[in-house]
XYZ file of C-alpha atoms in Angstrom:
585
model
C -137.183 125.832 -26.160
C -136.004 126.065 -29.731
C -134.747 122.817 -31.278
C -131.217 124.121 -32.031
C -130.941 125.485 -28.512
C -131.772 122.037 -27.061
C -129.204 120.307 -29.269
C -126.611 122.953 -28.384
C -127.307 122.439 -24.710
C -126.924 118.698 -25.074
C -123.631 119.131 -26.852
C -122.297 121.090 -23.940
C -122.428 117.870 -21.930
C -119.756 116.476 -24.336
C -117.397 119.413 -24.128
C -115.432 118.326 -21.039
C -114.451 115.086 -22.787
C -112.600 116.546 -25.728
C -110.004 113.706 -25.848
C -112.724 111.056 -26.260
C -114.461 113.245 -28.809
C -111.227 113.598 -30.891
C -110.567 109.884 -30.792
C -114.148 108.920 -31.616
C -114.618 111.349 -34.494
C -111.189 110.773 -35.893
C -111.888 107.071 -36.016
C -115.338 107.750 -37.566
C -113.830 110.007 -40.254
C -111.068 107.535 -41.065
C -113.485 104.565 -41.296
C -115.735 106.601 -43.606
C -112.853 107.430 -45.903
C -111.929 103.743 -46.090
C -115.506 102.853 -47.006
C -115.352 105.285 -49.961
C -112.049 103.783 -51.057
C -113.368 100.190 -51.471
C -115.384 100.783 -54.706
C -112.242 102.307 -56.286
C -110.320 99.134 -55.470
C -113.079 97.091 -56.997
C -113.015 99.281 -60.105
C -109.287 98.690 -60.615
C -109.773 94.960 -60.038
C -112.456 94.783 -62.719
C -110.825 97.045 -65.279
C -107.238 95.791 -64.909
C -107.753 92.366 -63.441
C -110.803 90.788 -65.034
C -110.820 92.522 -68.350
C -107.070 92.098 -68.864
C -107.028 88.709 -67.153
C -104.232 89.737 -64.875
C -104.330 87.524 -61.728
C -101.671 89.574 -60.040
C -103.859 92.636 -60.074
C -106.759 90.591 -58.660
C -104.621 89.262 -55.805
C -103.283 92.717 -55.021
C -106.831 94.202 -55.072
C -108.046 91.372 -52.811
C -105.155 91.989 -50.374
C -105.779 95.709 -50.367
C -109.475 95.192 -49.670
C -108.652 92.804 -46.820
C -106.148 95.314 -45.348
C -108.718 98.057 -45.627
C -111.287 95.873 -43.854
C -108.887 95.151 -40.973
C -107.978 98.830 -40.529
C -111.588 99.835 -40.851
C -112.506 97.246 -38.147
C -109.995 98.791 -35.771
C -111.268 102.278 -36.521
C -114.806 101.042 -36.104
C -113.917 99.667 -32.642
C -112.659 103.087 -31.485
C -115.656 104.805 -33.073
C -118.122 102.516 -31.278
C -116.293 102.349 -27.923
C -115.804 106.077 -27.502
C -119.141 106.893 -28.989
C -120.947 104.718 -26.480
C -118.652 106.029 -23.735
C -119.680 109.600 -24.595
C -123.343 108.615 -24.680
C -123.387 107.159 -21.217
C -121.093 109.750 -19.716
C -123.260 112.574 -21.027
C -126.345 110.748 -19.627
C -124.554 110.293 -16.296
C -123.856 114.079 -16.060
C -127.300 115.036 -17.256
C -128.976 112.680 -14.826
C -126.875 114.180 -11.980
C -127.766 117.705 -12.995
C -131.456 116.817 -13.235
C -131.434 115.209 -9.783
C -129.563 118.155 -8.287
C -132.124 120.508 -9.857
C -134.980 118.494 -8.352
C -133.390 118.575 -4.931
C -133.083 122.354 -5.109
C -136.676 123.060 -6.154
C -139.099 124.325 -3.606
C -141.936 122.471 -1.884
C -144.361 124.412 -4.069
C -142.978 122.707 -7.151
C -143.208 119.244 -5.595
C -146.744 119.960 -4.393
C -147.829 120.398 -7.981
C -145.734 117.753 -9.753
C -146.339 114.034 -9.854
C -143.506 111.832 -8.655
C -144.165 109.265 -11.344
C -143.699 111.895 -14.116
C -140.421 113.011 -12.562
C -139.269 109.433 -12.416
C -140.157 108.990 -16.114
C -138.121 112.066 -17.000
C -135.136 110.949 -14.929
C -135.146 107.475 -16.483
C -137.015 107.164 -19.771
C -136.356 110.622 -21.137
C -132.669 110.674 -20.266
C -132.341 107.165 -21.759
C -133.833 108.413 -25.014
C -131.464 111.368 -24.926
C -128.381 109.261 -24.310
C -129.122 107.152 -27.379
C -128.566 110.146 -29.585
C -126.153 112.495 -27.879
C -123.056 110.368 -28.229
C -123.148 107.421 -30.634
C -126.380 108.517 -32.352
C -124.995 111.903 -33.248
C -121.774 110.356 -34.466
C -123.610 107.841 -36.693
C -125.725 110.683 -38.028
C -122.651 112.634 -39.021
C -121.017 109.478 -40.392
C -124.076 108.861 -42.529
C -124.071 112.427 -43.859
C -120.318 112.335 -44.430
C -120.493 108.998 -46.258
C -123.280 110.270 -48.488
C -121.248 113.394 -49.305
C -118.175 111.294 -50.016
C -120.108 108.863 -52.225
C -121.721 111.690 -54.192
C -118.344 113.395 -54.649
C -116.647 110.141 -55.801
C -119.457 109.431 -58.260
C -119.302 112.983 -59.717
C -115.557 112.673 -60.189
C -115.822 109.331 -61.927
C -118.445 110.347 -64.502
C -120.403 113.556 -64.203
C -123.303 112.619 -66.556
C -123.930 109.199 -65.197
C -123.644 110.400 -61.602
C -126.207 113.168 -62.177
C -128.590 110.694 -63.618
C -128.093 108.238 -60.817
C -128.491 110.924 -58.111
C -131.841 112.275 -59.439
C -133.775 110.609 -56.559
C -131.272 111.932 -53.879
C -132.931 115.413 -53.371
C -136.271 113.753 -52.978
C -134.755 111.370 -50.441
C -133.296 114.275 -48.387
C -136.594 116.218 -48.487
C -138.524 113.126 -47.421
C -136.109 112.535 -44.514
C -136.434 116.066 -43.288
C -140.249 115.937 -43.466
C -140.141 112.631 -41.632
C -138.069 114.210 -38.850
C -140.518 117.147 -38.546
C -143.433 114.782 -38.303
C -141.781 112.545 -35.757
C -140.777 115.168 -33.179
C -144.226 116.292 -31.882
C -145.416 112.677 -31.885
C -142.334 111.650 -29.865
C -143.094 114.390 -27.356
C -146.675 113.067 -26.954
C -145.316 109.534 -26.436
C -142.942 110.683 -23.714
C -145.588 112.795 -22.018
C -147.939 109.874 -21.920
C -145.155 107.703 -20.523
C -144.955 110.201 -17.724
C -148.685 109.847 -17.095
C -148.326 106.075 -17.172
C -145.471 106.203 -14.624
C -147.558 108.502 -12.330
C -150.458 106.070 -12.447
C -148.223 103.181 -11.554
C -146.443 105.060 -8.792
C -149.642 106.193 -7.128
C -151.121 102.716 -7.285
C -148.040 101.076 -5.784
C -147.610 103.730 -3.116
C -151.237 103.240 -2.028
C -151.235 99.464 -2.492
C -152.515 99.026 1.087
C -155.593 101.122 0.409
C -156.127 99.440 -2.893
C -156.198 95.991 -1.319
C -158.178 97.127 1.673
C -161.067 98.293 -0.534
C -160.610 95.474 -3.139
C -160.015 98.027 -5.900
C -157.458 96.049 -7.889
C -159.783 95.736 -10.907
C -160.348 99.514 -10.954
C -156.596 100.257 -10.692
C -155.894 97.754 -13.478
C -158.556 99.351 -15.658
C -157.063 102.827 -15.052
C -153.557 101.582 -15.798
C -154.678 99.731 -18.889
C -156.480 102.842 -20.150
C -153.330 104.990 -19.794
C -151.224 102.160 -21.292
C -153.559 101.915 -24.258
C -153.180 105.588 -24.946
C -149.405 105.219 -24.861
C -149.613 102.235 -27.234
C -151.828 104.146 -29.685
C -149.428 107.060 -29.777
C -146.473 104.711 -30.225
C -148.382 102.789 -32.917
C -148.886 106.087 -34.757
C -145.072 106.539 -34.771
C -144.599 103.003 -36.033
C -147.087 103.616 -38.782
C -145.284 106.829 -39.813
C -142.000 104.986 -39.836
C -143.498 102.010 -41.726
C -144.888 104.343 -44.448
C -141.581 106.177 -44.814
C -139.095 103.313 -44.849
C -140.266 101.573 -48.077
C -140.190 104.923 -49.861
C -136.578 105.478 -48.796
C -135.618 102.081 -50.113
C -137.564 102.597 -53.366
C -135.583 105.810 -54.053
C -132.267 103.920 -53.735
C -133.574 101.209 -56.010
C -134.481 103.931 -58.551
C -130.865 105.109 -58.580
C -129.702 101.596 -59.524
C -132.429 101.361 -62.139
C -131.246 104.598 -63.730
C -127.585 103.424 -63.571
C -128.375 100.225 -65.459
C -130.738 101.916 -67.857
C -128.271 104.601 -68.953
C -124.925 103.152 -67.817
C -125.310 99.799 -69.561
C -125.476 101.284 -73.141
C -122.541 103.631 -72.198
C -120.419 100.487 -71.361
C -121.432 98.799 -74.576
C -120.576 101.978 -76.520
C -117.179 102.176 -74.779
C -117.980 105.521 -73.180
C -117.168 104.148 -69.692
C -115.494 100.942 -68.466
C -117.262 98.028 -66.725
C -115.259 98.920 -63.601
C -116.700 102.419 -63.557
C -120.300 101.093 -63.808
C -119.590 98.482 -61.164
C -118.090 101.125 -58.854
C -121.100 103.383 -59.493
C -123.531 100.603 -58.604
C -121.457 99.813 -55.500
C -121.585 103.453 -54.473
C -125.350 103.584 -54.837
C -125.731 100.358 -52.787
C -123.521 102.061 -50.178
C -126.023 104.916 -50.043
C -128.711 102.394 -49.060
C -127.298 101.929 -45.563
C -126.868 105.656 -44.703
C -130.292 106.422 -46.200
C -132.023 103.847 -44.038
C -129.948 104.786 -40.950
C -130.769 108.366 -41.646
C -134.439 107.606 -41.035
C -133.647 105.882 -37.761
C -131.211 108.612 -36.709
C -133.623 111.461 -37.556
C -136.215 109.592 -35.508
C -133.685 109.238 -32.676
C -132.789 112.945 -32.975
C -136.416 113.978 -32.843
C -137.018 111.675 -29.849
C -133.950 113.028 -28.052
C -135.123 116.574 -28.756
C -138.560 115.834 -27.248
C -137.051 114.010 -24.321
C -134.342 116.569 -23.582
C -136.949 119.380 -23.647
C -138.884 117.530 -20.907
C -135.694 117.162 -18.865
C -134.570 120.783 -19.351
C -138.089 121.955 -18.597
C -137.634 120.759 -14.986
C -134.025 121.953 -14.786
C -135.052 125.455 -15.884
C -138.015 125.674 -13.462
C -137.353 128.754 -11.341
C -136.879 128.062 -7.591
C -139.446 130.243 -5.703
C -137.427 129.751 -2.550
C -133.984 130.501 -3.966
C -131.125 131.422 -1.668
C -129.988 135.122 -2.110
C -126.430 135.647 -3.327
C -125.672 137.690 -0.221
C -127.322 135.255 2.230
C -125.488 134.867 5.486
C -125.228 131.867 7.823
C -127.173 131.582 11.080
C -124.411 131.732 13.724
C -124.776 131.054 17.465
C -128.504 130.263 17.195
C -130.704 130.937 20.189
C -134.041 129.744 18.850
C -136.122 132.943 18.872
C -138.893 132.894 16.200
C -141.057 135.943 15.324
C -143.877 136.233 12.803
C -144.604 139.822 11.709
C -147.912 140.257 9.960
C -147.351 137.195 7.842
C -149.766 136.279 5.094
C -149.367 133.223 2.909
C -151.169 131.268 0.169
C -150.311 128.194 -1.885
C -151.989 129.803 -4.860
C -152.065 133.408 -5.957
C -154.945 135.303 -4.347
C -155.959 132.439 -2.032
C -154.282 133.101 1.297
C -154.483 130.394 3.934
C -152.814 132.655 6.500
C -153.609 136.284 7.122
C -151.736 138.762 9.261
C -150.113 136.230 11.629
C -148.192 137.850 14.461
C -146.523 136.138 17.409
C -143.236 135.777 19.158
C -141.552 132.573 20.453
C -138.711 133.085 22.831
C -135.782 130.630 23.136
C -136.819 127.483 25.024
C -140.576 128.121 24.860
C -143.232 125.612 23.774
C -145.708 127.091 21.277
C -148.799 124.964 20.714
C -150.823 125.399 17.573
C -154.399 124.156 17.547
C -157.570 124.679 15.545
C -159.860 122.969 13.069
C -158.596 121.124 9.942
C -157.542 123.710 7.355
C -157.089 126.531 9.868
C -153.412 127.026 8.849
C -151.393 125.162 11.530
C -149.197 123.234 9.057
C -148.707 126.345 6.918
C -147.213 128.205 9.931
C -144.656 125.494 10.709
C -143.757 125.189 6.955
C -142.728 128.865 6.867
C -140.210 128.541 9.726
C -137.674 126.369 7.819
C -138.573 128.345 4.715
C -140.162 125.549 2.825
C -142.317 128.347 1.398
C -142.033 132.136 1.459
C -144.830 134.413 2.832
C -146.649 136.645 0.334
C -146.550 139.430 2.901
C -144.766 140.056 6.178
C -141.598 138.519 7.636
C -140.577 135.388 9.469
C -137.542 136.139 11.756
C -135.189 133.677 13.433
C -132.996 135.334 16.046
C -134.040 138.685 14.631
C -133.042 137.893 11.031
C -135.454 137.483 8.169
C -135.187 133.819 7.081
C -134.906 134.981 3.495
C -131.569 136.599 4.355
C -130.120 133.345 5.848
C -128.485 130.460 3.972
C -130.889 127.549 3.722
C -128.382 125.049 5.084
C -127.626 127.008 8.207
C -131.293 127.761 8.848
C -132.601 124.213 8.351
C -129.557 122.892 10.197
C -131.075 124.424 13.362
C -134.573 123.059 12.837
C -135.512 119.530 13.792
C -138.800 118.039 12.533
C -140.792 115.076 13.799
C -144.088 114.492 12.013
C -147.021 112.276 12.865
C -146.096 109.941 9.983
C -142.282 109.964 9.953
C -140.502 108.934 6.798
C -137.765 106.358 7.072
C -135.421 105.440 4.268
C -134.799 101.947 3.034
C -131.585 101.642 4.992
C -130.386 100.439 8.365
C -131.927 101.824 11.568
C -128.521 103.400 12.468
C -128.377 105.152 9.031
C -131.897 106.499 9.533
C -131.029 107.872 13.022
C -127.853 109.453 11.742
C -129.451 110.858 8.547
C -128.996 114.491 9.728
C -125.530 113.753 11.061
C -123.962 111.042 8.822
C -120.645 111.266 10.640
C -122.109 110.563 14.060
C -120.399 107.777 16.018
C -122.169 104.554 16.981
C -122.077 105.697 20.674
C -123.859 108.929 19.751
C -126.483 107.053 17.719
C -127.139 104.675 20.651
C -127.290 107.543 23.125
C -129.958 109.287 20.991
C -131.870 106.014 20.663
C -131.852 105.481 24.453
C -133.149 109.017 25.031
C -135.909 108.331 22.539
C -136.834 105.068 24.269
C -135.915 103.129 21.092
C -132.805 101.313 22.143
C -134.527 98.338 23.720
C -136.603 97.370 20.678
C -133.678 98.009 18.318
C -131.289 95.606 20.071
C -134.178 93.067 20.133
C -133.757 92.671 16.415
C -131.210 89.983 15.287
C -129.094 92.582 13.474
C -129.643 95.336 16.042
C -128.827 98.817 14.742
C -127.799 97.263 11.359
C -131.360 96.031 10.808
C -132.603 97.363 7.465
C -136.081 98.812 7.407
C -138.309 98.265 4.391
C -139.410 100.977 1.964
C -140.756 103.926 3.934
C -140.122 101.966 7.137
C -142.929 99.434 6.582
C -141.086 96.730 8.605
C -141.437 98.794 11.761
C -144.602 99.505 13.741
C -145.996 103.039 13.900
C -144.619 103.588 17.400
C -141.191 102.213 16.512
C -140.947 104.490 13.452
C -141.914 107.457 15.612
C -139.237 106.751 18.167
C -136.622 106.305 15.437
C -137.636 109.691 14.077
C -137.362 111.206 17.556
C -133.886 109.715 17.959
C -132.968 111.216 14.578
C -134.148 114.670 15.792
C -132.236 114.243 19.089
C -128.986 113.434 17.287
C -129.553 116.403 14.963
C -129.580 118.584 18.090
C -131.308 121.615 16.537
C -132.296 124.711 18.532
C -135.799 124.812 17.021
C -138.083 121.820 17.032
C -141.231 121.251 14.997
C -143.448 118.294 15.780
C -146.911 116.872 15.438
C -147.476 115.080 18.722
C -150.606 113.219 17.542
C -150.377 109.653 18.804
C -153.897 108.592 17.975
C -152.681 105.724 15.736
C -150.784 103.913 18.499
C -151.824 102.106 21.660
C -151.807 103.673 25.155
C -148.567 102.052 26.295
C -146.720 103.128 23.099
C -148.234 106.580 23.373
C -146.827 106.977 26.917
C -143.363 105.867 25.735
C -143.477 108.326 22.821
C -144.589 111.159 25.052
C -141.650 110.503 27.383
C -139.314 110.653 24.417
C -140.886 113.857 23.218
C -140.449 115.475 26.597
C -136.737 114.611 26.454
C -136.495 115.976 22.945
C -138.240 119.271 23.795
C -135.948 120.186 26.707
C -133.982 123.408 26.076
C -135.450 123.846 22.578
C -137.928 126.274 21.092
C -140.682 123.911 20.191
C -143.716 124.277 17.889
C -146.341 121.573 18.380
C -149.434 120.924 16.381
C -151.213 119.906 19.533
C -153.702 117.072 19.873
C -153.179 116.186 23.555
C -154.224 117.967 26.680
C -150.831 117.416 28.394
C -149.112 119.289 25.632
C -151.534 122.186 25.857
C -151.219 122.420 29.652
C -147.412 122.590 29.477
C -147.233 125.065 26.553
C -145.927 128.574 27.230
C -148.267 129.900 24.557
C -151.246 128.418 22.701
C -152.149 129.881 19.329
C -155.746 129.082 18.378
C -156.303 129.307 14.604
C -159.462 129.565 12.487
C -159.677 130.293 8.765
C -155.993 131.444 8.706
C -156.331 133.919 11.601
C -155.123 133.645 15.177
C -158.404 134.057 17.043
C -157.052 133.354 20.577
C -153.716 133.172 22.260
C -152.500 132.460 25.814
C -151.974 129.686 28.311
C -154.360 126.817 28.930
C -156.039 128.089 32.019
C -156.602 131.596 30.653
C -158.011 130.339 27.337
C -160.278 127.906 29.207
C -161.755 130.741 31.180
C -162.749 132.491 27.959
C -165.894 131.645 26.028
C -164.188 131.120 22.693
C -163.043 128.509 20.126
C -160.515 126.965 22.533
C -163.261 126.254 25.135
C -165.433 124.717 22.389
C -162.642 122.423 21.238
C -161.861 121.496 24.790
C -165.490 120.543 25.542
C -165.725 118.518 22.304
C -162.314 116.826 22.214
C -160.220 117.324 25.333
C -162.527 116.991 28.360
C -162.370 113.199 28.169
C -158.570 113.385 28.412
C -158.968 115.610 31.529
C -161.214 113.091 33.159
C -158.862 110.293 32.217
C -155.826 112.120 33.733
C -157.863 112.852 36.865
C -158.754 109.160 37.296
C -155.112 108.142 36.747
C -153.972 110.569 39.397
């Protein structure tokens, strides 16, 4: 994205706040004019007060300077207040737009993007942007305006002396521009590395249990330290560039004062100019020192904001591969029929994980998916709520291609319970009501009772108000699963997707969860990634997958009678369950 385009896009975040812009920039313009006025007051005080020994003129000049300082202070307050307000308001809006864009992007995007890098863009990059877009831009314009005003005032006072004093100015401007051009790519590298650093930290903290279980803390620290060292070296390069440039900027200002004294001193002695004029000239040159130094900082801030904003806009401009069509229609009066018509799908171009998948699930049926790891079971259930789009064929819900339906209405009729349910760091009641935030307490408790979760919930001191830890770590695996089932029950969708694997819980908890699942499945079209014999026996249709193809389909007894993959899996994994069920009976 071109630099000017990025700045123009950032400025659009200020447009809605035109009143604050007017107040801030009017105050900045007024304060700058007052700054330019002060040397003229000093000139009058020197020429008419000191030289003519007129105390009245000195007192008047002192009073005028004090009044200017007071008014300038008031203007400076408005400039700073509204400038900072615009900075944080623009950052607020940009962060909201960034987050909204993230929420709207497809699963394919999130599969390929590191969470830590996204967090870095949402925090660090937007923070760098906010430093410039409001107050930073205003100070940049104030510095430029002050330099123009100072140069104009000097030229009007004495053209020859001003031209001599301003000889270093073009070199200063060229050096500043070159500095900005050198800073921008380095700033981008620093921000990119900060994203890498955030990703390393996020992965390490997310997997802290595994790290500690395998005593890999030294390895994780070494990896983090390596990424952190790269970031420091990049940042050190920026510091070195700034350190090399700053003294040169200061030297150029000192050169202007040298030229003023070298040529202006004799002009005063010869009576060509007054002492007041020379004093005002020196004051103006000293006034250039502040803007010149700030200019370096502000060019650096502008370059950093440019690099950071490009990283933010890069995400916001990412095309959504599962975008909702403009003419999409809602799914009304859902029945729960799901049909796959010659569906092929791949996560990467040319590498299909599903090939020519065809089946029909009628309302209320239970469809069991089974097969070896990597056979395509999860890919099938991910296509139903349109987390991804097939590369060929169609997925139909109630006879309508899911690509023709609004995403909210489609996903509003699909409940999902996974083997490792995700719970938010909120109360148990809020987690159950996540899909229906307006549900009453009675409805929440009714869903929890149906999911066999009520008893353990009321056993907590705070009951349903009990807050669960990050990702639900304060609950056991079975408790989290039952809360997730209650959440799906309260959602009351017509289509249900679940992974009924309960291998990670004990036998008693498994039985309780299976009872809850049976309640959940009643009257719903259910797709199950099956791991248990009971699920397979009760399924209306079993789809056996291998290498992305459906190699067998039918009910349990029919498939068991065939000499195929289902019989092989049964003999290897399920016969023990059969014998256990027989002994229990």
